[in-house]
Amino acid sequence: MAFIEIRNLFKRYKKVTAVNHIQLEVNKGELLTLLGPSGCGKTTTLRCIAGLEKPEEGDIIIDGKSMISEGFVQPAKRGIGMMFQNYAVWPHMKVYNNIVYGLRLQKISRQSIKEKAKEVVELVGLQGLEDRYPGQLSGGQQQRVALARALIRNPKVLLLDEPLSNLDAKLREKMRFEIKSLVKRMGITSVYVTHDQAEAMVISDRIVVMEKGNIVQIGSPHEIYEKPATRFVADFIGAMNFIPGDVVQVLPGTNEVCVRTEFSEKLLCRSTGGDVTTPGQKVYASIRPEDVEVFSEPPQTGENIFKGTIIHKAYLGNFLFLFVSINGTMIRVQASYQLPQEEGHELHLSLNPQKCIVLPE
């Protein structure tokens, strides 16, 4: 059941359309991520949910109550907790006072504040740091302060606007799991904004990919990665080879499609259920680098076997990243770090037909 409903949301800044009549539902207890590049509309959507922006059209329903059409509901009355990219903690206040600031504005008894603070401090792992100032904390600890402050009021909804982007890589990876575990344990309906596809893959129940104010695909991390709806989604989520060509045959009764490319008359691929059904249609045969198999000698059986030359070879520790030319078409390949061939050497590539998908041009 939808806990948050976004209906026909439209937001414009002067002549720029930030959010273009989008429809979206967030289920109760779900952690949903809005993913896309800068300027795609994800943060504007989040701010509209929070009540920090007022859209020109549309409505937002939270727990069955309209936030706009029946009278604009102010942010403080929406039952929302929010974490910002820059932490937004008060530098002149100690950790304890930062966390309880919102409760004090509500004139709650001192004893109740103390009990709630103790509970949330333990929840986010800040025990013993209550009397420190933010400047005496690490970036990860400051982020926990911001999270504790967002959670102490027991919000119906938690909104997170790129909360980890200011942290270093290792701490960011650790905090992903901590936030996901905490949010799922508390059962809070959450909307998370990021431009980091790896972060979205790790933290989300579902991902909403946005481009230029529009929603282009919604699905689980697995669905988004394995069955991208467009070239934009495929390119934004991980690495992908895009081989231009045109459809020469659709095999009856199957999802298999033969594509003519610059190096093959019939590259066997699969359709993911889109509109690619017409011979002659311009498409991209698309395959991820990790789905290309490498052989020193040509395999005796199999489809889509091609000989190529290594143009570039990069050692990345646990694997190699190769750029292999097949008659002038460059294919990126993720291979075993033990591969002996060097730049200029030939090898054979197998483009797995079940992993090679067709996307409309």
XYZ file of C-alpha atoms in Angstrom:
361
model
C 0.000 0.000 0.000
C 1.311 3.441 -0.943
C 2.297 5.603 2.031
C 3.444 8.502 -0.150
C 1.693 9.339 -3.430
C 3.044 11.896 -5.865
C 0.380 12.897 -8.365
C 1.162 14.817 -11.546
C 3.896 16.830 -9.823
C 5.143 19.786 -11.861
C 7.776 22.302 -10.740
C 9.405 25.014 -12.829
C 12.131 27.566 -12.099
C 11.579 30.465 -14.502
C 11.896 28.781 -17.940
C 13.465 25.554 -16.656
C 11.195 22.578 -15.947
C 12.697 20.797 -12.927
C 9.974 18.166 -12.429
C 7.728 17.300 -15.347
C 4.314 15.942 -14.291
C 5.663 12.835 -12.539
C 3.611 10.090 -10.892
C 5.156 8.021 -8.100
C 4.168 5.869 -5.136
C 6.318 4.933 -2.138
C 5.177 1.920 -0.138
C 4.994 1.900 3.649
C 8.365 0.931 5.149
C 10.093 1.106 1.751
C 13.486 2.676 1.121
C 13.135 4.221 -2.331
C 15.981 6.028 -4.093
C 15.720 8.860 -6.617
C 18.767 8.453 -8.856
C 20.088 10.595 -11.660
C 22.659 13.203 -12.716
C 22.708 16.795 -11.504
C 19.694 18.724 -12.751
C 17.466 15.685 -13.299
C 14.861 16.803 -10.731
C 15.526 14.347 -7.906
C 16.320 16.917 -5.178
C 13.457 19.179 -6.290
C 11.096 16.212 -5.959
C 12.423 15.519 -2.465
C 12.047 19.155 -1.441
C 8.453 19.161 -2.699
C 7.724 16.129 -0.505
C 9.301 17.949 2.448
C 7.324 21.130 1.776
C 10.466 23.186 1.140
C 9.295 23.834 -2.439
C 5.761 24.503 -3.632
C 4.965 22.971 -7.039
C 2.934 24.736 -9.714
C 0.773 21.658 -10.264
C 0.072 18.289 -8.679
C -0.382 16.917 -5.204
C 1.519 14.912 -2.608
C -0.341 12.527 -0.305
C 1.371 11.343 2.892
C -0.373 8.674 4.957
C -3.682 9.463 3.250
C -3.516 13.235 3.785
C -3.027 15.806 1.033
C -0.109 18.168 1.533
C -1.097 20.629 -1.225
C -4.559 20.437 -2.812
C -6.499 20.740 0.462
C -4.272 23.548 1.727
C -0.492 23.730 1.756
C 0.892 21.903 4.804
C 4.038 23.475 6.254
C 7.182 21.311 6.588
C 7.016 21.155 10.399
C 3.524 19.649 10.242
C 4.234 16.906 7.699
C 5.754 14.411 10.141
C 9.024 14.342 8.215
C 12.649 13.961 9.291
C 15.298 15.167 6.853
C 19.050 14.696 6.425
C 20.947 17.137 4.241
C 24.166 16.825 2.245
C 26.034 19.314 4.447
C 24.922 17.773 7.810
C 23.292 21.111 8.857
C 24.354 20.718 12.510
C 24.734 23.784 14.725
C 28.493 24.336 15.258
C 27.998 26.286 18.531
C 25.844 23.564 20.125
C 27.073 20.357 21.682
C 25.959 17.025 20.224
C 23.175 16.560 22.799
C 21.710 20.010 22.182
C 21.875 19.519 18.409
C 19.911 16.288 18.687
C 17.163 17.558 21.028
C 16.766 21.026 19.492
C 13.566 20.122 17.631
C 11.967 18.562 20.713
C 12.636 21.640 22.817
C 10.729 23.748 20.297
C 7.748 21.464 20.909
C 7.859 22.192 24.662
C 8.132 18.528 25.631
C 9.022 17.776 29.250
C 12.703 17.655 30.137
C 12.439 14.034 31.282
C 10.798 12.911 28.019
C 13.491 14.703 26.011
C 16.190 13.003 28.047
C 14.660 9.553 27.518
C 14.204 10.053 23.779
C 17.733 11.426 23.423
C 19.237 8.434 25.253
C 17.363 6.047 22.981
C 18.354 7.720 19.709
C 21.990 8.292 20.780
C 22.339 4.554 21.407
C 20.553 3.800 18.159
C 23.081 5.715 16.050
C 26.150 4.868 18.154
C 27.031 8.272 19.635
C 27.335 7.206 23.286
C 29.994 9.223 25.121
C 30.048 12.021 22.538
C 27.061 14.013 23.818
C 29.206 16.812 25.325
C 31.401 17.368 22.282
C 30.988 20.104 19.704
C 30.520 19.174 16.005
C 34.000 20.524 15.225
C 35.434 17.855 17.523
C 33.764 15.033 15.574
C 34.677 13.156 12.411
C 32.548 13.500 9.281
C 30.852 10.169 9.966
C 30.058 11.169 13.554
C 28.596 14.497 12.401
C 26.428 12.601 9.953
C 25.185 10.421 12.826
C 24.268 13.581 14.744
C 22.195 14.738 11.775
C 20.554 11.305 11.545
C 19.787 11.255 15.276
C 18.194 14.705 15.038
C 16.042 13.527 12.115
C 14.904 10.401 13.982
C 14.267 11.760 17.480
C 10.806 13.075 16.589
C 9.696 9.634 15.357
C 8.943 10.872 11.824
C 6.474 9.151 9.521
C 8.859 9.726 6.621
C 12.644 10.092 6.433
C 14.079 12.113 3.541
C 17.805 11.907 2.777
C 19.364 14.342 0.302
C 22.777 12.974 -0.786
C 23.737 12.508 2.891
C 27.031 10.706 2.223
C 28.544 12.765 -0.580
C 30.879 14.714 1.745
C 32.411 11.586 3.290
C 35.527 9.770 2.086
C 35.057 6.588 0.039
C 35.564 3.998 2.808
C 33.402 5.812 5.329
C 30.728 6.371 2.692
C 30.618 2.636 1.997
C 30.294 1.843 5.716
C 27.564 4.436 6.295
C 25.476 3.054 3.414
C 24.991 -0.195 5.274
C 24.487 1.539 8.628
C 21.736 3.806 7.298
C 20.011 0.981 5.448
C 20.114 -1.306 8.493
C 18.821 1.402 10.821
C 16.001 2.539 8.550
C 14.824 -1.022 7.869
C 14.995 -1.893 11.578
C 12.801 1.091 12.441
C 10.434 0.500 9.522
C 10.436 4.150 8.435
C 9.222 4.984 4.933
C 12.264 6.650 3.345
C 13.147 8.527 0.168
C 16.872 8.769 -0.599
C 18.425 11.055 -3.217
C 21.804 10.319 -4.819
C 23.728 10.579 -8.079
C 25.925 7.624 -7.035
C 24.674 4.467 -8.785
C 26.634 2.118 -6.491
C 25.062 3.786 -3.460
C 21.598 3.387 -4.977
C 22.218 -0.289 -5.764
C 23.300 -1.036 -2.193
C 20.731 0.912 -0.219
C 17.464 0.680 -2.166
C 14.400 -1.497 -2.200
C 13.485 0.226 -5.457
C 15.260 2.776 -7.642
C 13.621 5.611 -9.596
C 15.899 6.761 -12.421
C 15.273 10.376 -13.452
C 16.389 12.359 -16.496
C 15.556 15.989 -17.266
C 12.645 16.121 -14.830
C 11.114 12.836 -15.989
C 10.999 9.350 -14.531
C 12.528 6.993 -17.105
C 12.484 3.721 -15.162
C 11.378 2.304 -11.804
C 12.474 -1.096 -10.506
C 14.509 -3.088 -8.039
C 18.305 -2.699 -8.253
C 18.440 -6.064 -10.040
C 15.772 -5.059 -12.579
C 17.379 -1.695 -13.300
C 20.799 -3.290 -13.835
C 19.719 -6.391 -15.777
C 16.865 -4.883 -17.791
C 17.539 -1.181 -18.441
C 14.695 0.443 -20.354
C 16.815 2.935 -22.296
C 20.386 3.654 -23.273
C 20.457 6.440 -20.668
C 19.591 4.014 -17.846
C 22.024 1.370 -19.086
C 24.832 3.908 -19.323
C 24.103 5.549 -15.970
C 23.898 2.278 -14.026
C 27.337 0.699 -14.372
C 29.491 0.306 -17.479
C 27.994 -0.852 -20.777
C 29.176 -1.509 -24.329
C 26.844 0.033 -26.923
C 27.312 -1.520 -30.367
C 25.298 0.300 -33.061
C 23.434 -1.808 -35.597
C 20.055 -2.639 -37.053
C 17.639 -5.522 -36.565
C 17.829 -8.128 -39.338
C 15.645 -10.844 -37.803
C 13.313 -11.453 -34.869
C 13.225 -15.178 -34.093
C 9.555 -16.305 -33.855
C 8.335 -17.456 -30.460
C 11.442 -16.215 -28.632
C 12.890 -13.011 -27.233
C 15.941 -13.424 -29.481
C 16.924 -10.814 -32.052
C 19.653 -10.841 -34.700
C 21.454 -7.526 -35.153
C 23.760 -6.490 -38.015
C 26.817 -4.577 -36.759
C 30.044 -3.335 -38.330
C 31.807 -6.597 -37.404
C 28.970 -9.156 -37.691
C 26.054 -9.846 -40.014
C 24.061 -11.578 -37.250
C 24.909 -10.734 -33.644
C 22.464 -12.744 -31.522
C 20.901 -10.718 -28.683
C 17.752 -10.747 -26.583
C 14.911 -8.283 -26.247
C 13.841 -7.133 -22.784
C 10.260 -6.548 -23.856
C 10.560 -3.142 -25.503
C 9.504 -2.057 -28.986
C 12.371 -3.736 -30.826
C 10.349 -6.009 -33.105
C 10.850 -4.596 -36.602
C 13.586 -5.649 -39.045
C 15.580 -2.613 -40.136
C 15.106 -0.755 -36.845
C 18.208 1.065 -35.587
C 19.316 -0.300 -32.214
C 22.249 -0.756 -29.864
C 23.418 -4.270 -29.042
C 24.397 -3.708 -25.417
C 26.502 -5.866 -23.117
C 28.279 -5.173 -19.845
C 32.077 -5.686 -19.647
C 31.754 -8.428 -17.013
C 29.446 -10.429 -19.316
C 32.041 -10.714 -22.105
C 34.045 -13.936 -21.820
C 37.683 -14.096 -22.901
C 39.441 -17.077 -24.536
C 42.994 -17.577 -25.757
C 41.730 -20.031 -28.393
C 38.333 -19.961 -30.121
C 35.703 -22.072 -28.276
C 34.448 -25.123 -30.175
C 30.773 -24.233 -29.617
C 28.699 -21.139 -28.871
C 27.286 -18.028 -30.495
C 28.791 -14.548 -30.876
C 32.457 -15.597 -30.918
C 34.802 -12.955 -32.343
C 38.554 -12.435 -32.626
C 39.938 -9.114 -31.402
C 43.126 -7.272 -30.506
C 43.915 -5.795 -27.092
C 44.399 -2.039 -27.504
C 44.601 -1.069 -23.836
C 45.064 -3.142 -20.680
C 44.547 -1.750 -17.152
C 45.399 -3.655 -13.974
C 42.880 -2.961 -11.193
C 44.008 -5.484 -8.584
C 41.329 -8.179 -8.561
C 40.580 -7.894 -12.288
C 41.809 -6.449 -15.587
C 39.971 -3.913 -17.696
C 40.615 -4.412 -21.412
C 39.758 -2.405 -24.484
C 39.560 -4.895 -27.342
C 39.142 -3.925 -30.999
C 37.002 -6.210 -33.179
C 37.532 -4.921 -36.724
C 37.596 -1.346 -35.443
C 34.733 -1.651 -32.935
C 36.001 -1.147 -29.373
C 34.658 -3.529 -26.710
C 35.344 -3.033 -23.014
C 36.001 -6.267 -21.146
C 36.421 -7.161 -17.474
C 38.796 -10.136 -17.330
C 40.754 -12.212 -14.827
C 43.861 -10.514 -13.433
C 45.773 -13.669 -14.434
C 45.191 -13.129 -18.165
C 48.679 -13.379 -19.763
C 47.993 -11.509 -23.021
C 49.425 -8.001 -23.327
C 48.519 -4.984 -25.451
C 48.740 -5.839 -29.145
C 47.978 -9.536 -28.575
C 44.944 -11.241 -30.075
C 42.273 -13.149 -28.165
C 38.711 -14.347 -28.663
C 35.619 -12.803 -27.121
C 32.260 -14.449 -26.458
C 29.355 -12.003 -26.232
C 26.813 -14.085 -24.297
C 23.518 -13.865 -26.266
C 21.467 -13.927 -23.046
C 23.418 -10.986 -21.667
C 23.555 -9.003 -24.913
C 20.356 -6.934 -24.998
C 18.920 -4.681 -27.677
C 18.053 -1.084 -26.813
C 16.321 1.366 -29.173
C 18.534 4.004 -30.729
